[in-house]
PDB file of C-alpha atoms in Angstrom:
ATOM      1  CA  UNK W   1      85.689  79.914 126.519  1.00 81.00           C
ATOM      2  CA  UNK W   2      88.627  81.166 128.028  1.00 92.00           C
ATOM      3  CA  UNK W   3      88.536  83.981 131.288  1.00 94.00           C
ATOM      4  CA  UNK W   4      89.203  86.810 128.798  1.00 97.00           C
ATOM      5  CA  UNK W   5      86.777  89.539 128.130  1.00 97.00           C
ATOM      6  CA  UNK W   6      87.258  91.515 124.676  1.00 98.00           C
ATOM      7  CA  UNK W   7      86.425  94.598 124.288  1.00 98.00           C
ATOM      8  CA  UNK W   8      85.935  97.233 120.983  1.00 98.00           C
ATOM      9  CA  UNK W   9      85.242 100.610 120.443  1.00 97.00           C
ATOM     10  CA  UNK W  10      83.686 101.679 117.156  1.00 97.00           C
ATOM     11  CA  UNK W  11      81.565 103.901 115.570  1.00 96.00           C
ATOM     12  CA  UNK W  12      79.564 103.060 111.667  1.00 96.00           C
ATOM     13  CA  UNK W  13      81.720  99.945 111.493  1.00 97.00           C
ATOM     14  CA  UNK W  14      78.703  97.890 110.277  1.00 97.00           C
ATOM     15  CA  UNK W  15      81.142  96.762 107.083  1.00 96.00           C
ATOM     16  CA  UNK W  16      84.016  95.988 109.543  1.00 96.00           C
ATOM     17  CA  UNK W  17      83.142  94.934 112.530  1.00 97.00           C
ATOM     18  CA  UNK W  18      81.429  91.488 111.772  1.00 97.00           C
ATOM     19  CA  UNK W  19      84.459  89.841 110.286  1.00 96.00           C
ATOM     20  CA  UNK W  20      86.014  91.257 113.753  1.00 97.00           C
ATOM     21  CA  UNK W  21      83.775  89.481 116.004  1.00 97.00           C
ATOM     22  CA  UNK W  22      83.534  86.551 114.026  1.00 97.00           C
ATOM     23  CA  UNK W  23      87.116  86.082 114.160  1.00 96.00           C
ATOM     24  CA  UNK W  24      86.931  86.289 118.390  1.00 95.00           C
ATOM     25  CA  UNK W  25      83.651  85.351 119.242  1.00 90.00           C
ATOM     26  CA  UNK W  26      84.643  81.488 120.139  1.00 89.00           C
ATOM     27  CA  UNK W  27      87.035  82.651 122.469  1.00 93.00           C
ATOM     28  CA  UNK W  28      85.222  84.266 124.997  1.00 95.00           C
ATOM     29  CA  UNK W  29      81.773  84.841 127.166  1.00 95.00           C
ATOM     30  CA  UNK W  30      82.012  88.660 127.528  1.00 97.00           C
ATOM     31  CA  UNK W  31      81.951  90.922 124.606  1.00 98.00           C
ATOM     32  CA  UNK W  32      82.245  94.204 124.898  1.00 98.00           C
ATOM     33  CA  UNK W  33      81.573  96.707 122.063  1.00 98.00           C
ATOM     34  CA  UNK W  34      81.603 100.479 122.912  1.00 98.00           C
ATOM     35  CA  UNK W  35      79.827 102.790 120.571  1.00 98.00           C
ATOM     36  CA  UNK W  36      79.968 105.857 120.517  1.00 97.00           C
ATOM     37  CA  UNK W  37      77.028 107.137 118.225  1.00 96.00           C
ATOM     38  CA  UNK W  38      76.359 104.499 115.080  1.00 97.00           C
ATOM     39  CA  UNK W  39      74.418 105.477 112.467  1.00 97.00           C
ATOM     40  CA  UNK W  40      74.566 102.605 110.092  1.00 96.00           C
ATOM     41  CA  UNK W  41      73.288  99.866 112.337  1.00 97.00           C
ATOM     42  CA  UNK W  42      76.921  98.906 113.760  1.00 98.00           C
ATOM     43  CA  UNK W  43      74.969  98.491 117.075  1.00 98.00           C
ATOM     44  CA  UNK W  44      72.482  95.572 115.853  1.00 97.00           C
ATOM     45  CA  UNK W  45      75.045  93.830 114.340  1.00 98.00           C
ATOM     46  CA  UNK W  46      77.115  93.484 117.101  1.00 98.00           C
ATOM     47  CA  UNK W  47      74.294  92.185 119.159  1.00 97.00           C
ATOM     48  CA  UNK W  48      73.620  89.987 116.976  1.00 97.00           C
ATOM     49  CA  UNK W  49      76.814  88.598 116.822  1.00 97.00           C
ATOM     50  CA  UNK W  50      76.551  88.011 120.435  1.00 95.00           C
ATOM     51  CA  UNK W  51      77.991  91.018 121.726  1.00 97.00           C
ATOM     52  CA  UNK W  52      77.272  93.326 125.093  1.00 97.00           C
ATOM     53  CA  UNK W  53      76.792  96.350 122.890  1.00 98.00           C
ATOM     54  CA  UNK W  54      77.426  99.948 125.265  1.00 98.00           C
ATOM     55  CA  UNK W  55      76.899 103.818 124.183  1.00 98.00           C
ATOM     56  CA  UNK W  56      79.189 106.332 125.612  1.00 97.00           C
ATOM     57  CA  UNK W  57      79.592 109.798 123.732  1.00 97.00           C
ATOM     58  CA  UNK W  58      83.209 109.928 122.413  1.00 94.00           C
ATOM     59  CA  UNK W  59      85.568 111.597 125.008  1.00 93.00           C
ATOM     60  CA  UNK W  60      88.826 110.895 122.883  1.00 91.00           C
ATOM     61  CA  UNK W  61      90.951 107.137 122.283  1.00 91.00           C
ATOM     62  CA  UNK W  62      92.582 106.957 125.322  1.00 92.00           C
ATOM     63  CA  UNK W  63      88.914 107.572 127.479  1.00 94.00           C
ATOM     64  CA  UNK W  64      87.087 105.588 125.029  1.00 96.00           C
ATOM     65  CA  UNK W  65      89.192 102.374 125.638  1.00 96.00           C
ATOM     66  CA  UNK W  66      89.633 103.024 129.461  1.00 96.00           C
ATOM     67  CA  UNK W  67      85.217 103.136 129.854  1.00 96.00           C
ATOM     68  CA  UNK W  68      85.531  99.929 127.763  1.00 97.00           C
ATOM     69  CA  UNK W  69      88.130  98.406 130.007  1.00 96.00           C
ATOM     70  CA  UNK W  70      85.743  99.456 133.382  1.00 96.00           C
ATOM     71  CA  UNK W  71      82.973  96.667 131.546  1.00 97.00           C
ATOM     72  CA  UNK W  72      84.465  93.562 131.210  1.00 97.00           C
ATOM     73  CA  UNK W  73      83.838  91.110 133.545  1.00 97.00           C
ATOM     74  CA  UNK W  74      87.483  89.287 133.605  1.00 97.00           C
ATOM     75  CA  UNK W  75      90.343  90.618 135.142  1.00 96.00           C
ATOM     76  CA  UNK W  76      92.282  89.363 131.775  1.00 97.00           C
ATOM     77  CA  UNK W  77      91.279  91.262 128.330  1.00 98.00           C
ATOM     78  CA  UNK W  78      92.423  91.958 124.804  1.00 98.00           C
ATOM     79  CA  UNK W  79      91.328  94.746 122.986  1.00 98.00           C
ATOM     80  CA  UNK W  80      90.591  94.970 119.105  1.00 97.00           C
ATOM     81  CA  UNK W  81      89.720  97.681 117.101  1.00 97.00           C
ATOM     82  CA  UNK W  82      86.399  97.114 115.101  1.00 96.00           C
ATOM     83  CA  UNK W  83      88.610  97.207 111.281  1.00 96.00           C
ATOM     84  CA  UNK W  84      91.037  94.211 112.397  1.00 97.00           C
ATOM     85  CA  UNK W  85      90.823  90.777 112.598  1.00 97.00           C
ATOM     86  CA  UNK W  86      92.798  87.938 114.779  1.00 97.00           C
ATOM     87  CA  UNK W  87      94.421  85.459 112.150  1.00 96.00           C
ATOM     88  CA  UNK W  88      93.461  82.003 112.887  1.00 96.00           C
ATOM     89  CA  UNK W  89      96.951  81.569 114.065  1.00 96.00           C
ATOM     90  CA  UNK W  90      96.429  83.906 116.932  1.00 97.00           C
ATOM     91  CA  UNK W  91      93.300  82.755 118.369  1.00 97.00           C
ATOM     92  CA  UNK W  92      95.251  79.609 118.525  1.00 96.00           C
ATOM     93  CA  UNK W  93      97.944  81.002 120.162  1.00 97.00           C
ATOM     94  CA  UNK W  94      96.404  83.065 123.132  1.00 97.00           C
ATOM     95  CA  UNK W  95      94.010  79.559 123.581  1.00 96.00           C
ATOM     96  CA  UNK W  96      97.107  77.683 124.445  1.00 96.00           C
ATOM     97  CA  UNK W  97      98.426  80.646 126.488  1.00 95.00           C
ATOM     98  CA  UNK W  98      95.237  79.975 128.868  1.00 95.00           C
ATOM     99  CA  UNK W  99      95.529  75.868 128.657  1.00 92.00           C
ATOM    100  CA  UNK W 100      97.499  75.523 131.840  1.00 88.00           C
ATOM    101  CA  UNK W 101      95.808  78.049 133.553  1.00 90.00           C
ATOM    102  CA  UNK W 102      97.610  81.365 134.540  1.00 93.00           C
ATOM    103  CA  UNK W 103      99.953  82.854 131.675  1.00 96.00           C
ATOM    104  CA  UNK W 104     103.358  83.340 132.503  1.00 95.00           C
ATOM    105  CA  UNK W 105     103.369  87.002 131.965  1.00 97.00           C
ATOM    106  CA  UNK W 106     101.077  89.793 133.003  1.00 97.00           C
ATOM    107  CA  UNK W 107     100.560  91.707 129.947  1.00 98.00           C
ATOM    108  CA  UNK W 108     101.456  90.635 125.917  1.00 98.00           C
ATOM    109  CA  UNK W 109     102.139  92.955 122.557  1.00 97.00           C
ATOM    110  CA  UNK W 110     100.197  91.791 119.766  1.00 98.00           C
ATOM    111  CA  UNK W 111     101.816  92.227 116.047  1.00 97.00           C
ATOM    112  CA  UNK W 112      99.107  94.098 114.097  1.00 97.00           C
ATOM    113  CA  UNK W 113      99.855  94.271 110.201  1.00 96.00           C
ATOM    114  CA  UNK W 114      98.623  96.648 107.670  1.00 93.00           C
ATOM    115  CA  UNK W 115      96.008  95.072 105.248  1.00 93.00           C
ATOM    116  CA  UNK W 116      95.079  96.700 102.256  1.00 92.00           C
ATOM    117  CA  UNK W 117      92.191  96.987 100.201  1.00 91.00           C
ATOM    118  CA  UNK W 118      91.787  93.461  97.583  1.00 88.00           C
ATOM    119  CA  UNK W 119      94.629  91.787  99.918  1.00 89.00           C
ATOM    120  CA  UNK W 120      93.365  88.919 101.694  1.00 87.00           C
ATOM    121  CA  UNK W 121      96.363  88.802 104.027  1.00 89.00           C
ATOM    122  CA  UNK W 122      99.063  91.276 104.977  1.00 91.00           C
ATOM    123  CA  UNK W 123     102.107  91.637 102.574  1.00 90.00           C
ATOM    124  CA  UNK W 124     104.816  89.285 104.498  1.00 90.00           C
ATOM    125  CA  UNK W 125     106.950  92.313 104.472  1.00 91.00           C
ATOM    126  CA  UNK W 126     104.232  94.822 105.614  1.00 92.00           C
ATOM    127  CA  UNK W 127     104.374  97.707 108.338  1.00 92.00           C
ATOM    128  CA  UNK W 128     103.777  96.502 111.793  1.00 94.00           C
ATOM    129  CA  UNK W 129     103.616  97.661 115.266  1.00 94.00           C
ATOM    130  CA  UNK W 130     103.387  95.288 118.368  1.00 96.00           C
ATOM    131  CA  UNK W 131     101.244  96.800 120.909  1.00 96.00           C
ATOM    132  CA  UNK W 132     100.470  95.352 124.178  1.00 97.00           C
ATOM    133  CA  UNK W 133      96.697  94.494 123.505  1.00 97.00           C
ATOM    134  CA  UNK W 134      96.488  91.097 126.350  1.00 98.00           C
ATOM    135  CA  UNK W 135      96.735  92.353 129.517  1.00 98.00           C
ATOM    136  CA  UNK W 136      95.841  91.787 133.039  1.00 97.00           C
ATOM    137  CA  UNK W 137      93.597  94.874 133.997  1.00 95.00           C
ATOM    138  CA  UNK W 138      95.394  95.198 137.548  1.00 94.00           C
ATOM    139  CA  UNK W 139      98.822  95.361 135.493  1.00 96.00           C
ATOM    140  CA  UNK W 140      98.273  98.142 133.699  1.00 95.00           C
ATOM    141  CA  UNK W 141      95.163 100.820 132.040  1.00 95.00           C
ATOM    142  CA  UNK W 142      94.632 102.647 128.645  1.00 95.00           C
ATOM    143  CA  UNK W 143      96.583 106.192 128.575  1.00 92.00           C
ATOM    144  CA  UNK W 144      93.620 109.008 129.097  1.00 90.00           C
ATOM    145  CA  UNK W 145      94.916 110.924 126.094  1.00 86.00           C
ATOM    146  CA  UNK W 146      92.541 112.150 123.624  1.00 84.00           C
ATOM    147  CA  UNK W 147      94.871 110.545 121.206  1.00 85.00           C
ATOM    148  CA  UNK W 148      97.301 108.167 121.966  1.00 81.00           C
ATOM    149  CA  UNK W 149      95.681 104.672 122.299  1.00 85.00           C
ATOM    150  CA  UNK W 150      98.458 102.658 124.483  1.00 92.00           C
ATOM    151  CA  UNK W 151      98.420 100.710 127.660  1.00 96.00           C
ATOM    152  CA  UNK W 152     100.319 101.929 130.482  1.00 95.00           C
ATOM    153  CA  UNK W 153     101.841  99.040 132.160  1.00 96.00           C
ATOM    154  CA  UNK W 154     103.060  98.730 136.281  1.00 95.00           C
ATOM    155  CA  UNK W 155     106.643  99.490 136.268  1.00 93.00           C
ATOM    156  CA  UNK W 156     107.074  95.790 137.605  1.00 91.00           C
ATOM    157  CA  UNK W 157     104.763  94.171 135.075  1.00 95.00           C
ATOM    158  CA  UNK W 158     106.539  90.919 133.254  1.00 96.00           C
ATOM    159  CA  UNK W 159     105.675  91.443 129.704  1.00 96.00           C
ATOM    160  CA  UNK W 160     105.457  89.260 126.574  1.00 97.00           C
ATOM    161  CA  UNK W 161     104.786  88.616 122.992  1.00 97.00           C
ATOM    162  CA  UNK W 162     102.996  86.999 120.814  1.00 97.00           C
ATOM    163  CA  UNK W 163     103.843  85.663 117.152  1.00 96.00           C
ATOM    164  CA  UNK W 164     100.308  85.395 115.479  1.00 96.00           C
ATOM    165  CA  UNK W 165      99.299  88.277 113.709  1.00 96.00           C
ATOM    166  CA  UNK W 166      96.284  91.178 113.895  1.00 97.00           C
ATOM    167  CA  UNK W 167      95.216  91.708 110.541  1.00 96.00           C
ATOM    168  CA  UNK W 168      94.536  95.742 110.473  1.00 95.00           C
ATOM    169  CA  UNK W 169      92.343  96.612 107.803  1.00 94.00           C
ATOM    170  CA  UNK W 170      91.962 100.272 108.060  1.00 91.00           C
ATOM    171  CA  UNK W 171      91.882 101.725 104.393  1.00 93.00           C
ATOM    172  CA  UNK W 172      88.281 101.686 103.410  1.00 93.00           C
ATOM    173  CA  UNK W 173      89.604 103.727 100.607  1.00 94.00           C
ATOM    174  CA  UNK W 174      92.152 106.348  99.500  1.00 96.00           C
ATOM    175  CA  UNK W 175      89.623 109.121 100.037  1.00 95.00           C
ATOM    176  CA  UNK W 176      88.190 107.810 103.513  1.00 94.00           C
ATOM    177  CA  UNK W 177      91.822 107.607 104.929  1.00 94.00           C
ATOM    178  CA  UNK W 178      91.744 110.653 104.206  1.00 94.00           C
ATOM    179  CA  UNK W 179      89.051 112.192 105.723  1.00 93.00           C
ATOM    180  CA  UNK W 180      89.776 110.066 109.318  1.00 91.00           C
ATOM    181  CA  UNK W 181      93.215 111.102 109.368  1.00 94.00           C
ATOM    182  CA  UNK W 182      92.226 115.119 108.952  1.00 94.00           C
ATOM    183  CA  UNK W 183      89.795 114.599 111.632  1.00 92.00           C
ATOM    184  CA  UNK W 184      92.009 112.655 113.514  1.00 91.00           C
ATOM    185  CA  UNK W 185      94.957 115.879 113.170  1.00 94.00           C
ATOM    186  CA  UNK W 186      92.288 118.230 114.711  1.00 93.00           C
ATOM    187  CA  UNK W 187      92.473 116.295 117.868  1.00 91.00           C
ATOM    188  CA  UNK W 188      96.404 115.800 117.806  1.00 93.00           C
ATOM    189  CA  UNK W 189      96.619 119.630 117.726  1.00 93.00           C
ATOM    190  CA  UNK W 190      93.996 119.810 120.961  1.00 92.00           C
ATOM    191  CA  UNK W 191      96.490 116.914 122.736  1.00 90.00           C
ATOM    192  CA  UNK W 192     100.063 119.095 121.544  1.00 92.00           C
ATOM    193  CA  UNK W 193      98.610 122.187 123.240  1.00 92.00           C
ATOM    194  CA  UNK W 194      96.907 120.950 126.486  1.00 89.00           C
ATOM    195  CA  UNK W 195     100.137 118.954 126.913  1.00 89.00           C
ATOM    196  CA  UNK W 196     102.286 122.202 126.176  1.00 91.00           C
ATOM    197  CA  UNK W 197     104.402 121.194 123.455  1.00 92.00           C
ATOM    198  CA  UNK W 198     105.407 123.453 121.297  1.00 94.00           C
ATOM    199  CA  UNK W 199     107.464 121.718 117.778  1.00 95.00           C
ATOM    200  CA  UNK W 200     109.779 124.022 115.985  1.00 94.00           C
ATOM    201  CA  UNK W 201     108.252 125.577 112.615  1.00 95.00           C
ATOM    202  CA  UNK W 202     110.853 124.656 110.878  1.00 96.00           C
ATOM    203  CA  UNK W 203     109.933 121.331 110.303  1.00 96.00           C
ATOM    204  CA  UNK W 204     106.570 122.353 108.871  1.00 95.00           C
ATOM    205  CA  UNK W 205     108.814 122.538 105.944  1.00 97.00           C
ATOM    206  CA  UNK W 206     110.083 119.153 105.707  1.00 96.00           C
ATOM    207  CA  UNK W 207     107.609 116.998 107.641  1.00 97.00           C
ATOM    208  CA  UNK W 208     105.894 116.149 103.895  1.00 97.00           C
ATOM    209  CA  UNK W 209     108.728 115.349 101.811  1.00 97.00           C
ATOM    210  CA  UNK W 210     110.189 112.981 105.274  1.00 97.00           C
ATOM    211  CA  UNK W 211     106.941 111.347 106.023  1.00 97.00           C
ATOM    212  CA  UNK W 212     106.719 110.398 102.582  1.00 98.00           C
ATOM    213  CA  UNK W 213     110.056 108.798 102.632  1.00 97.00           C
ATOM    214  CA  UNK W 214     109.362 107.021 105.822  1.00 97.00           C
ATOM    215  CA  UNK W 215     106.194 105.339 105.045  1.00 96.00           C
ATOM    216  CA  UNK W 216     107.499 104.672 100.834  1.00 97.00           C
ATOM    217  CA  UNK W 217     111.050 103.186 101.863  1.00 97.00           C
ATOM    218  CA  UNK W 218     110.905 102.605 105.753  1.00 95.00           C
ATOM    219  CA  UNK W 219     107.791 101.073 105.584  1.00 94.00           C
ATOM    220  CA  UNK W 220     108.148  99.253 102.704  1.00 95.00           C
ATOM    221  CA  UNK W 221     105.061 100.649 100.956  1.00 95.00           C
ATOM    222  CA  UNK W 222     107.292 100.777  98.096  1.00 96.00           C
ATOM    223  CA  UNK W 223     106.940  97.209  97.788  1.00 94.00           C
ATOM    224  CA  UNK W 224     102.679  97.603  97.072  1.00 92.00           C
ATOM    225  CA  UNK W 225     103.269  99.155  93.962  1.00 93.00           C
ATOM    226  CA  UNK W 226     100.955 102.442  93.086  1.00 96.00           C
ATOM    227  CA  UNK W 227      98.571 101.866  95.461  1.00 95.00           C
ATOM    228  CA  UNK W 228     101.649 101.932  98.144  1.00 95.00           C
ATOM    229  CA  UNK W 229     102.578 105.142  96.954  1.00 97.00           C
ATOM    230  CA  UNK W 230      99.388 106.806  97.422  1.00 97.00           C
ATOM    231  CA  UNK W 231      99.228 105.696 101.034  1.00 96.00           C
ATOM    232  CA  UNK W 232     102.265 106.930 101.029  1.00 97.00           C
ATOM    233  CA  UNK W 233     101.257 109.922 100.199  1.00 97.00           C
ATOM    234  CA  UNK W 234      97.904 110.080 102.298  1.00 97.00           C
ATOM    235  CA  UNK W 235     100.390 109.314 105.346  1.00 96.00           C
ATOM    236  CA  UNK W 236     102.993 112.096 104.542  1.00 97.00           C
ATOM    237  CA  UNK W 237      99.333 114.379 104.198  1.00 97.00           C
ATOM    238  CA  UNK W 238      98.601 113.499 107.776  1.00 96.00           C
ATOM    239  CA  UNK W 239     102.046 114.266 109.325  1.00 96.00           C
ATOM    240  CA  UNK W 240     101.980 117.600 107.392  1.00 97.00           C
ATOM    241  CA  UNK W 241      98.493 117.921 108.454  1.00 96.00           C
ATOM    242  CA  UNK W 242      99.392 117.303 112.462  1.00 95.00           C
ATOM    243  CA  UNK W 243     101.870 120.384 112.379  1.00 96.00           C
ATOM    244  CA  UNK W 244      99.789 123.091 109.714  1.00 96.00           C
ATOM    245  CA  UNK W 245      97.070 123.108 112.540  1.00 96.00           C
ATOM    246  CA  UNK W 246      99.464 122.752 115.331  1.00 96.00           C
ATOM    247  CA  UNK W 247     101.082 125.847 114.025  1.00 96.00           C
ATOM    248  CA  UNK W 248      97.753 127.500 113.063  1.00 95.00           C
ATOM    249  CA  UNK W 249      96.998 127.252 116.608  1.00 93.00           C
ATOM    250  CA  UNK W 250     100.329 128.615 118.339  1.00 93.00           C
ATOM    251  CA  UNK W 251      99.735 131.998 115.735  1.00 93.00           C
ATOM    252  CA  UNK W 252      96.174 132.298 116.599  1.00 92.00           C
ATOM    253  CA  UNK W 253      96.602 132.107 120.368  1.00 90.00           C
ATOM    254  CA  UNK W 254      99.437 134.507 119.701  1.00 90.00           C
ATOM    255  CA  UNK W 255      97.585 136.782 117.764  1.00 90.00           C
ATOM    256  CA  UNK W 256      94.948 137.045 120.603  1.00 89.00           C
ATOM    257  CA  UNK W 257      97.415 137.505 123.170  1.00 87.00           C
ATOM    258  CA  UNK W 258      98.617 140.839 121.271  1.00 85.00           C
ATOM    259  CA  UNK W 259      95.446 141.897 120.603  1.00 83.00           C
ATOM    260  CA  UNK W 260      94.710 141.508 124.217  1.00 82.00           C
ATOM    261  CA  UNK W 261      97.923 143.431 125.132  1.00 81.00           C
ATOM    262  CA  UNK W 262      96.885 146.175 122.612  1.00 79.00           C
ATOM    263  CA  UNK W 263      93.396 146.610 124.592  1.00 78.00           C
ATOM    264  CA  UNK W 264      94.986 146.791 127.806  1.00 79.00           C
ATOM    265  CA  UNK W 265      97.084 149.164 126.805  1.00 70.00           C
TER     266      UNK W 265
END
């Protein structure tokens, strides 16, 4: 066991979140799983599994991950989320990290790669980000946004990386996607306004046709035949999604601003 708490935040991940644990649960003595309202006995299965399972009602990504960072019991942690799984490669890695006692760095990005439905591993060429997911609590916290999920490091934190690979499998199905991702743009359009940004309408326009592009060519997508292009096209659905409710919002507000002119008046 190594002095690294994990911690997860989920909610009806009972299908997911067994291979999750499974893949960790050798690696450490404090297991942290944050739910935020189960339904499908996500909850007993991670206790079962051996985890410390925790309810707190969902205040947003960022909130979630920082109340799940304020239970572990080690000052290092890595966080998962309950659809992806560390590759054996990995947990190999960050155990050799901790051989020799402290790791050289502070805080480490993790390469997570897209796994799709019927693949057993990640296409070599697949879409990957590289968060920092290993970190030394006192180096840096979760971002408090309601939707951004990212660690904000110390400016002097000495960061790494790692090689092994996150497998991320977050496509239940096409229609599922779906569904979390126009759930998901209801909350982006909260964050853009509380935060005050306002993005041109103009791109409402174009932000289909250019998301599609992006995720078909730049993310290689293109390469997964037709069930690449329809995640394509679920992904281009989101980004059009994000600003049709962003700029529902701006003409509502403005429209009650008027009206409340008008009553004034």
């Amino acid at each position: 066991m190594l002095p690294v708490s994990v911690f997860i935040i989920a909610k009806n991940e009972a299908d997911r979140i067994g291979a999750t644990i499974r893949a960790i649960r050798g690696l450490t003595d404090d297991l942290v799983v944050v739910d935020s309202g189960s339904t499908d006995g996500t909850q007993a299965l991670a206790e079962e599994l051996g985890a410390r399972v925790l309810h707190n009602p969902w205040p947003g990504y960022g909130l979630q991950k920082r109340f799940a960072e304020d239970q572990c019991r080690h000052s290092w942690v890595l966080n998962l989320d309950a659809d992806e799984v560390v590759s054996p490669e990995l947990l190999a890695e960050i155990q050799t990290l901790f051989a020799h006692g402290e790791p050289p760095c502070q805080a480490y990005g993790i390469s997570i790669a897209e796994t799709f439905p019927g693949e057993a591993a990640p296409h070599p060429l697949a879409y990957r980000v590289a968060p920092v997911r290993l970190y030394r609590r006192d180096a840096g916290r979760y971002s408090s946004s309601l939707v951004h999920d990212r660690v904000d490091l110390k400016p002097s934190t000495k960061a790494g990386k790692l090689k092994g690979l996150v497998h991320h499998r977050s496509v239940r199905s096409l229609g599922d996607q779906l569904a979390k991702l126009n759930s998901y743009t209801d909350q982006q359009a909260v964050d853009l306004e509380k935060r005050g940004i306002s993005i041109p309408t103009w791109r409402v326009y174009f932000e289909f046709p250019a998301a599609f592009l992006k995720a078909y060519f730049g993310r290689l997508h293109i390469l997964r035949g037709t069930y690449g292009f329809l995640i394509a096209m679920n992904y281009a659905t989101w980004r059009h999604l994000r600003l049709a409710k962003h700029y529902e919002r701006k003409r509502m507000n403005a429209l009650a601003k008027a009206s409340s002119r008008e009553e004034r008046a």
